[in-house]
Each structure stands twice: as structure tokens, then as C-alpha cells.
CSV table of C-alpha atoms in Angstrom, one decimal:
chain,number,residue,atom,x,y,z
A,1,MET,CA,-100.9,-50.3,70.4
A,2,VAL,CA,-98.1,-52.5,70.4
A,3,THR,CA,-94.6,-51.4,72.2
A,4,LEU,CA,-91.4,-53.1,71.7
A,5,ASP,CA,-87.6,-52.0,73.1
A,6,LEU,CA,-86.3,-51.9,69.2
A,7,ARG,CA,-82.5,-51.4,71.1
A,8,HIS,CA,-82.6,-55.2,70.8
A,9,VAL,CA,-83.2,-55.3,67.1
A,10,ALA,CA,-80.2,-55.6,65.0
A,11,SER,CA,-81.8,-54.7,61.4
A,12,PRO,CA,-82.1,-51.4,60.5
A,13,ALA,CA,-84.9,-52.6,58.7
A,14,VAL,CA,-86.4,-54.5,60.6
A,15,ARG,CA,-86.4,-51.6,63.2
A,16,ASP,CA,-88.2,-49.5,60.2
A,17,LEU,CA,-90.3,-51.8,59.9
A,18,LEU,CA,-91.6,-52.6,63.5
A,19,HIS,CA,-91.8,-48.2,63.7
A,20,LEU,CA,-94.1,-48.5,60.4
A,21,VAL,CA,-96.2,-51.3,61.8
A,22,ASN,CA,-96.8,-49.6,65.1
A,23,ARG,CA,-98.1,-46.4,63.5
A,24,PRO,CA,-101.7,-45.7,63.8
A,25,ASP,CA,-102.1,-44.8,60.0
A,26,PHE,CA,-99.8,-48.0,59.1
A,27,ASP,CA,-103.2,-49.7,57.0
A,28,ARG,CA,-102.9,-47.0,54.9
A,29,ALA,CA,-99.5,-47.2,54.2
A,30,GLN,CA,-99.8,-50.9,53.6
A,31,GLN,CA,-103.0,-50.3,50.8
A,32,GLN,CA,-100.3,-48.4,49.1
A,33,ILE,CA,-97.8,-50.8,48.9
A,34,GLU,CA,-100.2,-53.5,48.1
A,35,ARG,CA,-101.6,-51.4,45.2
A,36,LEU,CA,-98.5,-51.5,43.7
A,37,GLY,CA,-98.2,-55.1,43.7
A,38,GLY,CA,-94.6,-55.4,45.1
A,39,CYS,CA,-92.6,-53.0,43.0
A,40,THR,CA,-89.0,-52.6,44.3
A,41,GLU,CA,-88.5,-49.2,42.9
A,42,PRO,CA,-91.5,-46.6,43.5
A,43,VAL,CA,-91.9,-43.1,42.3
A,44,ARG,CA,-92.7,-40.7,45.2
A,45,LEU,CA,-95.0,-37.7,44.5
A,46,ILE,CA,-96.3,-34.9,46.5
A,47,GLY,CA,-99.0,-32.5,45.5
A,48,ARG,CA,-102.9,-32.4,45.7
A,49,THR,CA,-105.6,-32.2,43.5
A,50,ALA,CA,-109.4,-31.2,43.5
A,51,THR,CA,-112.8,-31.8,41.8
A,52,VAL,CA,-114.6,-28.4,41.2
A,53,ASP,CA,-117.7,-27.8,39.8
A,54,SER,CA,-116.9,-25.6,36.7
A,55,THR,CA,-120.5,-23.6,37.1
A,56,THR,CA,-120.7,-22.7,40.7
A,57,GLY,CA,-116.8,-23.2,41.7
A,58,GLU,CA,-117.7,-25.8,44.9
A,59,VAL,CA,-114.8,-27.9,45.6
A,60,LEU,CA,-116.3,-31.6,45.5
A,61,ARG,CA,-113.5,-33.3,46.3
A,62,SER,CA,-109.7,-32.7,47.4
A,63,TYR,CA,-106.8,-34.8,48.1
A,64,THR,CA,-103.3,-33.7,49.2
A,65,THR,CA,-100.4,-36.0,49.9
A,66,SER,CA,-99.7,-34.4,52.9
A,67,ASP,CA,-102.6,-36.8,54.5
A,68,GLU,CA,-100.7,-39.6,53.7
A,69,PRO,CA,-98.6,-41.6,56.4
A,70,MET,CA,-94.8,-40.3,54.7
A,71,GLY,CA,-96.0,-37.6,53.3
A,72,SER,CA,-96.3,-38.7,49.6
A,73,LEU,CA,-98.4,-41.1,46.9
A,74,LEU,CA,-96.5,-44.1,45.6
A,75,THR,CA,-96.8,-44.6,42.2
A,76,ALA,CA,-95.3,-48.1,40.3
A,77,CYS,CA,-91.9,-47.3,38.3
A,78,GLY,CA,-93.1,-48.9,35.5
A,79,ASN,CA,-89.6,-50.8,34.5
A,80,ARG,CA,-89.8,-53.3,32.3
A,81,ARG,CA,-86.2,-55.2,33.1
A,82,ALA,CA,-87.1,-57.7,35.2
A,83,SER,CA,-83.0,-57.7,37.2
A,84,ARG,CA,-84.7,-53.6,37.9
A,85,CYS,CA,-88.3,-54.5,39.1
A,86,PRO,CA,-90.3,-58.4,38.6
A,87,ALA,CA,-93.6,-56.5,39.5
A,88,CYS,CA,-93.7,-54.2,36.6
A,89,SER,CA,-91.7,-56.1,34.2
A,90,ARG,CA,-94.5,-58.6,34.6
A,91,LEU,CA,-97.1,-56.3,33.8
A,92,TYR,CA,-95.2,-55.0,30.7
A,93,ALA,CA,-94.7,-58.7,29.4
A,94,ALA,CA,-98.5,-59.1,29.9
A,95,ASP,CA,-99.4,-56.0,27.9
A,96,THR,CA,-96.9,-57.0,25.3
A,97,TYR,CA,-98.6,-60.5,24.7
A,98,HIS,CA,-101.7,-59.0,24.5
A,99,LEU,CA,-100.4,-56.4,21.7
A,100,ILE,CA,-99.0,-59.2,19.8
A,101,ARG,CA,-101.7,-61.4,20.2
A,102,ALA,CA,-103.8,-58.8,19.3
A,103,GLY,CA,-102.3,-58.4,16.0
A,104,LEU,CA,-102.2,-62.2,15.6
A,105,SER,CA,-105.7,-63.3,16.5
A,106,GLY,CA,-107.8,-60.2,17.0
A,107,GLY,CA,-108.7,-58.2,19.6
A,108,LYS,CA,-108.4,-54.8,21.6
A,109,THR,CA,-109.7,-52.9,18.5
A,110,VAL,CA,-108.6,-55.5,15.9
A,111,PRO,CA,-110.6,-57.5,13.7
A,112,ASP,CA,-110.4,-61.5,14.5
A,113,THR,CA,-110.2,-61.5,10.4
A,114,VAL,CA,-106.4,-60.4,10.6
A,115,ARG,CA,-105.7,-64.3,11.6
A,116,THR,CA,-106.3,-65.2,8.1
A,117,HIS,CA,-103.5,-62.8,6.7
A,118,PRO,CA,-100.1,-64.3,5.6
A,119,ARG,CA,-97.6,-64.0,8.6
A,120,VAL,CA,-94.3,-65.0,9.6
A,121,PHE,CA,-92.0,-65.4,12.2
A,122,ALA,CA,-88.6,-64.0,11.7
A,123,THR,CA,-85.2,-64.3,13.8
A,124,LEU,CA,-82.5,-62.1,12.2
A,125,THR,CA,-79.2,-62.6,13.8
A,126,PRO,CA,-75.9,-60.9,13.9
A,127,PRO,CA,-72.6,-62.2,11.9
A,128,SER,CA,-69.3,-63.3,13.2
A,129,PHE,CA,-66.9,-61.6,14.7
A,130,GLY,CA,-64.6,-64.1,15.9
A,131,PRO,CA,-65.2,-68.2,17.2
A,132,VAL,CA,-66.8,-68.8,20.6
A,133,HIS,CA,-67.4,-71.0,22.9
A,134,ASN,CA,-70.5,-72.8,21.8
A,135,ARG,CA,-72.6,-76.4,22.2
A,136,PRO,CA,-73.2,-77.6,18.7
A,137,THR,CA,-75.4,-80.2,17.7
A,138,THR,CA,-75.4,-83.0,15.3
A,139,PRO,CA,-78.6,-83.5,13.0
A,140,GLY,CA,-80.1,-85.7,15.2
A,141,GLY,CA,-79.6,-83.0,18.0
A,142,ASP,CA,-76.7,-84.6,20.1
A,143,ILE,CA,-74.2,-82.0,21.7
A,144,ARG,CA,-70.7,-82.3,19.9
A,145,PRO,CA,-68.2,-80.7,21.3
A,146,CYS,CA,-66.6,-77.1,21.1
A,147,ARG,CA,-63.9,-76.4,18.9
A,148,CYS,CA,-61.9,-76.5,22.4
A,149,ARG,CA,-62.6,-79.8,22.4
A,150,LYS,CA,-64.6,-79.6,25.3
A,151,LEU,CA,-68.4,-80.7,25.9
A,152,HIS,CA,-69.9,-77.4,27.8
A,153,GLU,CA,-72.7,-77.6,30.1
A,154,PRO,CA,-75.8,-75.3,29.6
A,155,THR,CA,-75.2,-73.3,32.6
A,156,ASP,CA,-70.7,-73.2,31.7
A,157,PRO,CA,-69.8,-69.2,31.9
A,158,LEU,CA,-67.7,-70.1,29.2
A,159,LEU,CA,-70.4,-70.1,26.5
A,160,GLY,CA,-70.4,-67.3,24.5
A,161,THR,CA,-66.9,-65.9,25.3
A,162,PRO,CA,-64.4,-65.9,22.5
A,163,LEU,CA,-61.7,-68.5,22.0
A,164,ASN,CA,-59.3,-66.0,21.4
A,165,PRO,CA,-59.8,-63.2,23.1
A,166,GLN,CA,-56.8,-61.3,21.4
A,167,THR,CA,-58.0,-61.8,17.8
A,168,TYR,CA,-61.4,-61.6,18.7
A,169,ASP,CA,-63.4,-58.2,16.7
A,170,TYR,CA,-64.6,-56.4,19.9
A,171,ALA,CA,-65.2,-53.3,17.8
A,172,GLY,CA,-66.7,-54.7,15.3
A,173,ALA,CA,-69.4,-56.5,17.9
A,174,VAL,CA,-70.1,-53.4,19.5
A,175,LEU,CA,-70.2,-51.2,16.4
A,176,PHE,CA,-73.1,-54.0,15.0
A,177,ASN,CA,-74.7,-53.5,18.4
A,178,ALA,CA,-75.0,-49.8,17.8
A,179,TYR,CA,-76.3,-49.6,14.3
A,180,ALA,CA,-78.5,-53.3,14.8
A,181,GLY,CA,-81.5,-50.0,15.2
A,182,ALA,CA,-80.3,-48.5,11.4
A,183,LEU,CA,-80.2,-52.4,10.1
A,184,TRP,CA,-83.6,-52.9,11.1
A,185,ALA,CA,-84.8,-50.1,9.5
A,186,ARG,CA,-83.1,-50.8,6.0
A,187,PHE,CA,-84.3,-54.7,6.0
A,188,THR,CA,-88.0,-53.2,6.5
A,189,THR,CA,-87.1,-50.7,3.3
A,190,TYR,CA,-85.8,-53.7,1.4
A,191,LEU,CA,-89.0,-55.8,1.8
A,192,ARG,CA,-91.1,-53.8,0.2
A,193,ARG,CA,-88.8,-53.4,-2.6
A,194,GLU,CA,-88.5,-57.2,-2.9
A,195,LEU,CA,-92.4,-57.7,-2.2
A,196,ALA,CA,-93.3,-55.7,-5.0
A,197,ALA,CA,-90.6,-57.2,-7.4
A,198,ARG,CA,-91.9,-60.6,-6.7
A,199,LEU,CA,-95.4,-59.5,-7.3
A,200,GLY,CA,-94.2,-58.0,-10.6
A,201,MET,CA,-95.0,-54.1,-9.7
A,202,THR,CA,-93.7,-50.9,-8.8
A,203,GLN,CA,-93.3,-49.7,-4.9
A,204,LYS,CA,-96.2,-47.0,-5.4
A,205,ALA,CA,-98.6,-49.6,-7.1
A,206,ALA,CA,-97.5,-52.3,-4.0
A,207,HIS,CA,-98.2,-49.7,-1.8
A,208,VAL,CA,-101.6,-49.4,-3.2
A,209,ILE,CA,-102.7,-52.9,-2.8
A,210,LEU,CA,-100.9,-54.2,0.8
A,211,ARG,CA,-99.2,-53.2,3.5
A,212,VAL,CA,-96.8,-54.7,5.8
A,213,SER,CA,-97.4,-54.6,9.2
A,214,PHE,CA,-94.9,-56.1,12.2
A,215,ALA,CA,-93.8,-56.1,15.9
A,216,LYS,CA,-90.1,-56.8,16.9
A,217,VAL,CA,-88.4,-57.6,20.2
A,218,ALA,CA,-84.7,-57.3,20.9
A,219,GLU,CA,-82.7,-60.7,22.5
A,220,TYR,CA,-79.2,-60.9,23.9
A,221,GLN,CA,-77.1,-63.7,22.7
A,222,GLN,CA,-74.4,-65.2,25.0
A,223,ARG,CA,-72.0,-63.3,23.2
A,224,GLY,CA,-73.5,-60.1,24.1
A,225,LEU,CA,-75.3,-59.2,20.6
A,226,VAL,CA,-78.3,-58.5,20.2
A,227,HIS,CA,-80.9,-60.2,17.3
A,228,PHE,CA,-84.1,-59.6,16.7
A,229,HIS,CA,-87.7,-61.7,16.3
A,230,ALA,CA,-90.5,-60.1,14.7
A,231,VAL,CA,-93.5,-61.4,13.6
A,232,ILE,CA,-94.1,-60.0,10.3
A,233,ARG,CA,-97.6,-59.8,8.7
A,234,LEU,CA,-99.3,-58.9,5.4
A,235,ASP,CA,-102.5,-56.7,5.2
A,236,GLY,CA,-104.5,-55.2,2.6
A,237,PRO,CA,-104.3,-51.1,2.0
A,238,ASP,CA,-106.3,-50.1,4.9
A,239,GLY,CA,-104.5,-52.4,7.2
A,240,THR,CA,-105.9,-54.7,9.8
A,241,SER,CA,-109.5,-54.8,8.6
A,242,GLN,CA,-108.9,-55.3,4.8
A,243,PRO,CA,-106.7,-58.7,3.6
A,244,PRO,CA,-104.3,-58.8,1.0
A,245,PRO,CA,-104.9,-59.8,-2.6
A,246,PRO,CA,-104.7,-63.9,-2.8
A,247,TYR,CA,-101.2,-63.7,-4.4
A,248,ALA,CA,-99.7,-62.1,-1.7
A,249,THR,CA,-99.2,-65.2,0.0
A,250,VAL,CA,-96.9,-66.7,3.0
A,251,ALA,CA,-94.5,-68.3,0.2
A,252,VAL,CA,-93.8,-64.6,-1.2
A,253,LEU,CA,-93.3,-63.1,2.0
A,254,THR,CA,-90.7,-65.9,3.1
A,255,ASP,CA,-88.9,-65.1,-0.1
A,256,ALA,CA,-89.1,-61.4,0.2
A,257,VAL,CA,-88.2,-61.4,4.3
A,258,ARG,CA,-84.8,-63.8,3.2
A,259,ALA,CA,-83.9,-61.7,0.5
A,260,ALA,CA,-84.0,-58.1,2.0
A,261,ALA,CA,-81.7,-59.6,4.8
A,262,ALA,CA,-79.0,-61.0,2.6
A,263,ARG,CA,-79.2,-57.1,1.0
A,264,VAL,CA,-79.3,-55.1,3.9
A,265,ARG,CA,-75.8,-52.9,4.6
A,266,ILE,CA,-74.0,-50.3,6.5
A,267,THR,CA,-70.6,-49.3,5.5
A,268,VAL,CA,-69.1,-47.8,8.4
A,269,ASN,CA,-65.9,-45.6,8.4
A,270,SER,CA,-63.2,-44.6,10.7
A,271,ASP,CA,-59.4,-44.1,10.6
A,272,ALA,CA,-59.5,-45.9,14.0
A,273,THR,CA,-61.5,-49.0,13.2
A,274,GLY,CA,-61.1,-48.8,9.7
A,275,GLU,CA,-63.7,-49.2,6.6
A,276,ARG,CA,-66.2,-52.2,8.0
A,277,GLU,CA,-69.4,-53.4,5.7
A,278,LEU,CA,-71.8,-54.5,8.8
A,279,GLY,CA,-75.2,-57.0,7.7
A,280,TRP,CA,-77.1,-59.5,9.2
A,281,GLY,CA,-75.9,-63.0,9.5
A,282,GLU,CA,-76.2,-66.1,7.7
A,283,GLN,CA,-78.1,-67.6,10.6
A,284,LEU,CA,-81.8,-66.5,8.9
A,285,ASP,CA,-85.1,-68.3,10.3
A,286,VAL,CA,-88.1,-67.4,9.0
A,287,ARG,CA,-91.5,-69.5,9.6
A,288,GLU,CA,-95.3,-69.5,9.3
A,289,ILE,CA,-97.2,-68.8,12.1
A,290,ALA,CA,-100.2,-71.6,12.2
A,291,ALA,CA,-103.5,-70.4,12.0
A,292,PHE,CA,-105.8,-70.2,14.7
A,293,GLY,CA,-106.9,-72.8,16.8
A,294,ALA,CA,-103.9,-75.0,14.7
A,295,ASP,CA,-102.1,-77.6,16.2
A,296,ALA,CA,-98.6,-76.7,15.6
A,297,GLU,CA,-96.0,-75.6,17.7
A,298,LEU,CA,-95.7,-71.9,16.5
A,299,SER,CA,-99.1,-70.9,17.1
A,300,ASP,CA,-100.1,-67.0,17.4
A,301,GLN,CA,-100.2,-68.0,21.0
A,302,ALA,CA,-97.0,-69.4,21.6
A,303,VAL,CA,-95.5,-66.4,19.6
A,304,ALA,CA,-96.9,-63.6,21.7
A,305,ALA,CA,-96.2,-65.5,24.6
A,306,TYR,CA,-92.0,-66.0,23.4
A,307,VAL,CA,-92.3,-62.1,22.1
A,308,ALA,CA,-93.6,-60.7,25.6
A,309,LYS,CA,-91.0,-63.3,27.6
A,310,TYR,CA,-88.1,-61.6,25.7
A,311,ALA,CA,-89.6,-58.0,25.7
A,312,THR,CA,-88.5,-57.7,29.9
A,313,LYS,CA,-85.3,-58.6,29.2
A,314,SER,CA,-82.2,-56.3,28.8
A,315,ALA,CA,-78.4,-56.5,28.6
A,316,ASP,CA,-78.5,-57.7,32.1
A,317,ALA,CA,-79.7,-61.5,30.6
A,318,SER,CA,-76.2,-61.5,29.2
A,319,GLY,CA,-74.3,-61.0,31.9
A,320,ALA,CA,-73.9,-57.0,31.7
A,321,LEU,CA,-75.3,-54.1,33.7
A,322,ASP,CA,-78.9,-53.1,33.7
A,323,ARG,CA,-77.6,-49.4,34.4
A,324,ALA,CA,-75.8,-46.6,32.8
A,325,LEU,CA,-72.2,-46.2,33.5
A,326,PHE,CA,-71.6,-43.2,32.3
A,327,CYS,CA,-71.3,-40.1,35.1
A,328,ARG,CA,-75.0,-38.0,34.8
A,329,PRO,CA,-73.7,-34.7,36.3
A,330,CYS,CA,-71.2,-34.2,33.4
A,331,GLN,CA,-74.0,-36.6,30.7
A,332,GLY,CA,-70.1,-38.7,30.6
A,333,ARG,CA,-68.3,-35.7,28.8
A,334,GLY,CA,-65.7,-35.9,32.1
A,335,ALA,CA,-66.4,-32.1,33.1
A,336,THR,CA,-69.3,-29.7,33.4
A,337,LEU,CA,-70.0,-26.6,31.5
A,338,LEU,CA,-70.2,-23.4,33.0
A,339,PRO,CA,-73.1,-20.4,31.7
A,340,HIS,CA,-70.5,-19.0,29.5
A,341,GLY,CA,-69.3,-22.3,28.3
A,342,THR,CA,-66.2,-22.8,30.1
A,343,PRO,CA,-65.4,-26.7,31.1
A,344,ILE,CA,-64.4,-27.7,34.5
A,345,PRO,CA,-63.6,-31.2,35.7
A,346,CYS,CA,-66.3,-33.3,37.0
A,347,THR,CA,-66.1,-33.7,40.6
A,348,ALA,CA,-68.1,-37.0,40.5
A,349,CYS,CA,-66.4,-38.8,38.3
A,350,ASP,CA,-63.0,-37.4,39.1
A,351,GLY,CA,-62.9,-35.8,35.1
A,352,SER,CA,-63.1,-39.7,33.8
A,353,GLY,CA,-66.3,-39.7,32.6
A,354,GLN,CA,-66.9,-42.9,34.0
A,355,ALA,CA,-69.6,-43.1,37.3
A,356,ARG,CA,-67.6,-46.7,38.3
A,357,PRO,CA,-64.4,-47.7,37.2
A,358,LEU,CA,-64.1,-51.1,34.7
A,359,PRO,CA,-62.1,-52.9,36.5
A,360,ARG,CA,-64.2,-52.9,39.6
A,361,LEU,CA,-67.3,-53.9,38.0
A,362,ALA,CA,-68.9,-57.6,38.6
A,363,VAL,CA,-69.5,-58.5,34.9
A,364,ALA,CA,-67.3,-61.3,33.0
A,365,ARG,CA,-64.2,-60.5,31.2
A,366,HIS,CA,-65.8,-60.5,27.8
A,367,VAL,CA,-68.6,-58.1,28.7
A,368,ARG,CA,-66.2,-55.6,30.7
A,369,GLN,CA,-63.9,-55.9,27.2
A,370,MET,CA,-67.3,-54.9,25.3
A,371,ILE,CA,-67.9,-52.1,27.7
A,372,ARG,CA,-64.2,-51.0,27.3
A,373,THR,CA,-64.6,-50.7,23.9
A,374,CYS,CA,-67.8,-48.9,23.8
A,375,TRP,CA,-65.8,-46.5,26.3
A,376,GLU,CA,-62.8,-46.1,23.8
A,377,LEU,CA,-65.0,-46.0,20.3
A,378,GLY,CA,-66.8,-43.3,22.2
A,379,ARG,CA,-64.1,-40.9,22.7
A,380,LEU,CA,-63.7,-40.9,18.7
A,381,PRO,CA,-65.3,-37.9,17.1
A,382,GLU,CA,-66.7,-40.2,14.0
A,383,PHE,CA,-68.8,-41.9,16.8
A,384,ALA,CA,-70.0,-39.3,18.9
A,385,ALA,CA,-73.2,-39.5,17.7
A,386,LEU,CA,-74.1,-43.0,18.5
A,387,LYS,CA,-73.8,-42.0,22.1
A,388,LEU,CA,-71.8,-45.0,22.8
A,389,TRP,CA,-70.8,-44.2,26.3
A,390,LYS,CA,-74.1,-43.9,27.5
A,391,TRP,CA,-75.1,-47.1,26.1
A,392,ALA,CA,-72.0,-48.6,27.3
A,393,HIS,CA,-74.1,-50.9,29.9
A,394,MET,CA,-76.4,-52.0,26.9
A,395,LEU,CA,-72.8,-53.2,25.3
A,396,GLY,CA,-73.3,-50.1,22.3
A,397,PHE,CA,-77.2,-51.3,21.9
A,398,ARG,CA,-79.5,-48.1,21.8
A,399,GLY,CA,-82.5,-48.7,20.4
A,400,HIS,CA,-86.1,-50.3,21.8
A,401,PHE,CA,-86.3,-53.4,23.2
A,402,SER,CA,-89.8,-54.2,21.8
A,403,THR,CA,-91.3,-51.8,18.5
A,404,LYS,CA,-94.3,-52.1,16.0
A,405,SER,CA,-95.5,-50.7,13.0
A,406,ARG,CA,-98.4,-48.2,13.2
A,407,SER,CA,-100.7,-50.8,12.0
A,408,TYR,CA,-99.9,-53.9,13.3
A,409,SER,CA,-102.0,-53.6,16.7
A,410,THR,CA,-103.2,-52.0,19.4
A,411,THR,CA,-100.5,-49.6,21.3
A,412,LEU,CA,-98.9,-50.3,25.0
A,413,GLY,CA,-100.2,-46.4,25.9
A,414,ALA,CA,-104.2,-47.5,24.8
A,415,LEU,CA,-103.5,-50.7,27.0
A,416,ARG,CA,-102.3,-48.7,30.0
A,417,ASP,CA,-105.2,-46.0,29.9
A,418,ALA,CA,-107.7,-48.2,29.5
A,419,ARG,CA,-106.2,-50.2,33.1
A,420,ARG,CA,-105.8,-46.6,34.5
A,421,ALA,CA,-109.6,-45.9,33.6
A,422,TRP,CA,-110.5,-49.3,34.8
A,423,ARG,CA,-108.8,-48.7,38.4
A,424,THR,CA,-110.0,-45.1,38.4
A,425,GLU,CA,-113.6,-46.5,37.8
A,426,GLN,CA,-112.9,-49.3,40.6
A,427,ALA,CA,-111.6,-46.7,43.3
A,428,ARG,CA,-114.6,-44.5,42.7
A,429,ALA,CA,-117.1,-47.1,43.2
A,430,HIS,CA,-115.4,-48.6,46.3
A,431,ALA,CA,-115.3,-45.0,48.2
A,432,GLY,CA,-119.2,-44.7,47.0
A,433,LEU,CA,-118.5,-41.7,44.9
A,434,PRO,CA,-120.8,-40.3,42.4
A,435,GLU,CA,-119.7,-40.7,38.8
A,436,PRO,CA,-118.1,-37.4,37.5
A,437,ASP,CA,-120.2,-35.5,34.8
A,438,PRO,CA,-117.3,-34.2,32.2
A,439,ASP,CA,-119.3,-31.1,31.2
A,440,THR,CA,-120.1,-30.1,34.8
A,441,THR,CA,-116.8,-30.5,36.5
A,442,LEU,CA,-113.1,-29.7,36.3
A,443,VAL,CA,-110.0,-31.9,37.8
A,444,VAL,CA,-107.5,-29.5,38.9
A,445,GLY,CA,-103.8,-31.0,40.3
A,446,HIS,CA,-100.5,-29.9,41.3
A,447,TRP,CA,-97.9,-33.0,41.4
A,448,ALA,CA,-94.1,-32.8,41.8
A,449,TYR,CA,-91.4,-35.7,41.7
A,450,LEU,CA,-89.9,-36.5,45.2
A,451,GLY,CA,-87.5,-39.6,44.7
A,452,THR,CA,-87.6,-43.3,44.1
A,453,GLY,CA,-87.8,-46.0,46.5
A,454,TYR,CA,-89.3,-47.2,50.1
A,455,SER,CA,-87.9,-46.6,53.3
A,456,PRO,CA,-86.3,-49.9,54.7
A,457,GLY,CA,-88.9,-51.3,56.5
A,458,ALA,CA,-91.2,-50.4,53.4
A,459,ALA,CA,-89.2,-52.2,51.5
A,460,LEU,CA,-89.8,-55.1,53.1
A,461,LEU,CA,-93.4,-55.0,52.8
A,462,ALA,CA,-93.1,-54.7,49.2
A,463,ALA,CA,-90.7,-57.8,49.3
A,464,ALA,CA,-93.0,-60.0,50.9
A,465,VAL,CA,-96.1,-58.6,48.6
A,466,TRP,CA,-94.4,-59.9,45.4
A,467,HIS,CA,-93.6,-63.0,47.3
A,468,ARG,CA,-97.0,-63.6,47.8
A,469,ARG,CA,-98.5,-63.0,44.8
A,470,GLU,CA,-95.5,-64.7,43.0
A,471,LEU,CA,-96.5,-68.0,44.9
A,472,GLU,CA,-100.2,-67.4,44.1
A,473,ARG,CA,-99.3,-67.1,40.5
A,474,ARG,CA,-97.4,-70.3,40.5
A,475,PHE,CA,-100.3,-72.4,42.1
A,476,ILE,CA,-102.7,-71.0,39.7
A,477,ALA,CA,-100.1,-71.8,36.8
A,478,GLU,CA,-99.8,-75.5,38.3
A,479,TRP,CA,-103.2,-76.2,39.2
A,480,GLY,CA,-105.2,-74.1,37.2
A,481,CYS,CA,-107.6,-72.4,39.5
A,482,GLY,CA,-107.7,-68.9,41.6
């Protein structure tokens, strides 16, 4: 055993790491951290599990976290946000890629004949709420000066911010984000109606011969507004296993997408903000996805990679925050409720309902104003259902970042179950344990949540694991070898 004088080590994290390395059970602690692949904020569980012979009651195998080095079992956080956990977000992106790719070219229980179905890649954008700094281009692709008469660099922090913040419609921008999910839902409804109209039949008759399947992902623009990228596909009535009728072509689908997007409107009434009509912006892009194996820019592989890339991003990509701002003890109400309903000021947020003061947020002025608008609109009773306090860090957007229709392809849950089963089998084989018989064995367990995160020293080990694996991935990507 190595003996070191830790009094001369300045960093608490390094001192904790040295303590951890000198533990007799360090190998097991390192094994747990390696298994997480560099997860930055793992979940710590305590509990036990036992495999019992259901006929004799004999305990065949048992496990308890009290035997672990830190007294707990570490499991990956599973956060999809790259800003929160790069390791877990990379796994989420890989699952999303396979989910999207399966719906385009087959695999994962989806027949490969799905690649012959009509499919398009559509981008639905928000409208304008006021002029912003941008980098316009000429028809030839050259950069033109902004309205402020400057040529902005791609990394200029002014890009996406209003030219005149005093006249910019912040309330409209926040409400658009809050209703973006509802706008998408109406778009899918109108899309089915427009398809039926173009095929010269009723919606009921159209539903008998074809089905609309989709998968979409939300992305934040530099101005803090969400827009959607969607793969939209036409199937037969049985889904992926059956093609639509031959007259349901890509041209018909493209025309229906454009008409449906133009029809979507949601009216919002408020004494404070007036009557507003929300809808999609004029910039609508609809392109056919090339057939499998075609030498085209918009191939199924390119679309899957593009969608997976944005599935792991969040509002933090636009310079906002990746954690909630509202006070969790009082749920943003500014007061906690006693059992009989009497409110008392919340001590965690000094009765304001804000977990962190807005002026102290390390964000750009434009983002701070959108967050402040969320907070102000959230006080109005007519917007209570939007939960703008809870979603202020997302600039009002409260929908899922990636969603799909039921029949598009496999599910993220199915992919995770398959990976979990594979890892369980690998662990069983590595330990030399016999394969359990589900008819005669019973697994009994009890687990409880202990907390999240590492000790300071373990966090250094996890960072080293992530750094090493990232270098390995880059080497493989560059040289094409394992």
C-alpha cells in the first residue's frame, strides 16, 4: 500500500482521490465508474437483491450495496442534455439515430421495405417577433450586411438578438414557445385532412388506405425560439409493413405539408397581452428524402444523424440555462402550504418564487429578458396552465424535444431494454453464473434513492474516463479503425 502525506496536497478533490486510490477495494470503485462511461452525475442507490428458487425457497444469489466501496450502487443519470452529461447524451443521440434510421431504411423490427415509402424532411419555423441581427446571404451564397449595416462574424454574440429590444415582441416570442407543442399537434391534424382532400376522399376513407407516420425533434434558434425538424412518411393501413397506394406520392405529401402548415392558427386572449394569433413562420422547408443507397445530400443516414444531433441539445444551445429556475420547495408559488391549506412564505426563495435572482443569471440580455417575460406572464391566471415559471429556463417551451408517432419505428424504451438485457447477460457470463430459469427462479429486490453525484475524487476519475473514451472515439472516427 502506498502511504502519502496528504497535508501538502492543496486540492480537496486530489486529496479525496488519493484516499480513494489507497482503499483496498479501489478496484471495485474504479469498475463502477468505468461502467458508467464518464457519466457526470450518476444516481446513487442503496438496497439489495436476491435470486430465490421458487420451489425450495433457497437463495441462489444475493447482492447488497453495503458491500460496495461507497456503500451504494452507481447508475447512469440518463440525461439527454449534452451540457449536463456528455456521456449519457451521446448514448441518447445514438439511440435516437437508430430510431430515426429504422423508420427510414428498416431494422429494429421495422421491415426494410419501408425505404420505398414516400417520405420528406420538413422544417417548420417560428414567425418574426421583430427584426434581429443576422447574416443574410445573396443568391450566390455571399454574406450581406445586417440591417445594422455590419457584417457579423458567425460567433458574434449579437446574432439573434433584437435590433431594437424596446419594440421586440417578447410576450409573443414566449407564448409561441409555450404553444409550440399545440401548434405541432394541430399541424398533424390538418396534414391528414389535406392529404384526404388531395386524394379526393373523406378523412375516414383516407384512414382506411394510408397512415401518416412521423418523428420530430425541436431545435432552438439563436433568437431563443424553437423550430421543428420532422421526418414525415406515408404508410399503408398496417403501418411500416405495407406501402401506401401508388397515387399517394411524395409530391402529394409535400403539397399537403405546405398547406397544413399554412392553416395552423391558435388564438390567445389576455387582457395584459391582447388577442394574439400564433402560427408557423413563412420559412417552410420540405424536401424529399432520397432512396436508400442514393448518392444525395439528403439521404436517410444524413437525416438520422442530423435529427440525433439536435435531440441532445436544449435551450442552453441558445445561451440559456439547462436547469429550472423556479423554487422546488414551493413549486414556484412563492409560498408553501400547510396541511390545512394556509400559505406561509417560502424561506428557500424569500417568498418570491424565484430560486435564483434574474439579474445574477450568467446569460445574455436577450435571454434574460425572455426569462423575465416568462416570469411576468406566469403570474397571470390566464397563463397558469402553461407553467411558465417552471419552464422559464427553457424560454417557455415545455414540450418534449424528440417525439414520434406510434407506428414510425421502434421506441427508445425497446432499445434500452435490449441494451439492458445484453449487459445483464454479459455480466452473468463474466461471473460464470448459470442462466436462470424464469419458471423456477424469482428475483426479489428492494432499492431506495440515496442521492446523485460523485465524491470529489471519484469525479476526477469519471472525468478521466470520459476524456479517454472521447479520444478513442475521435481516433476511430479519424482513422476508421478500432
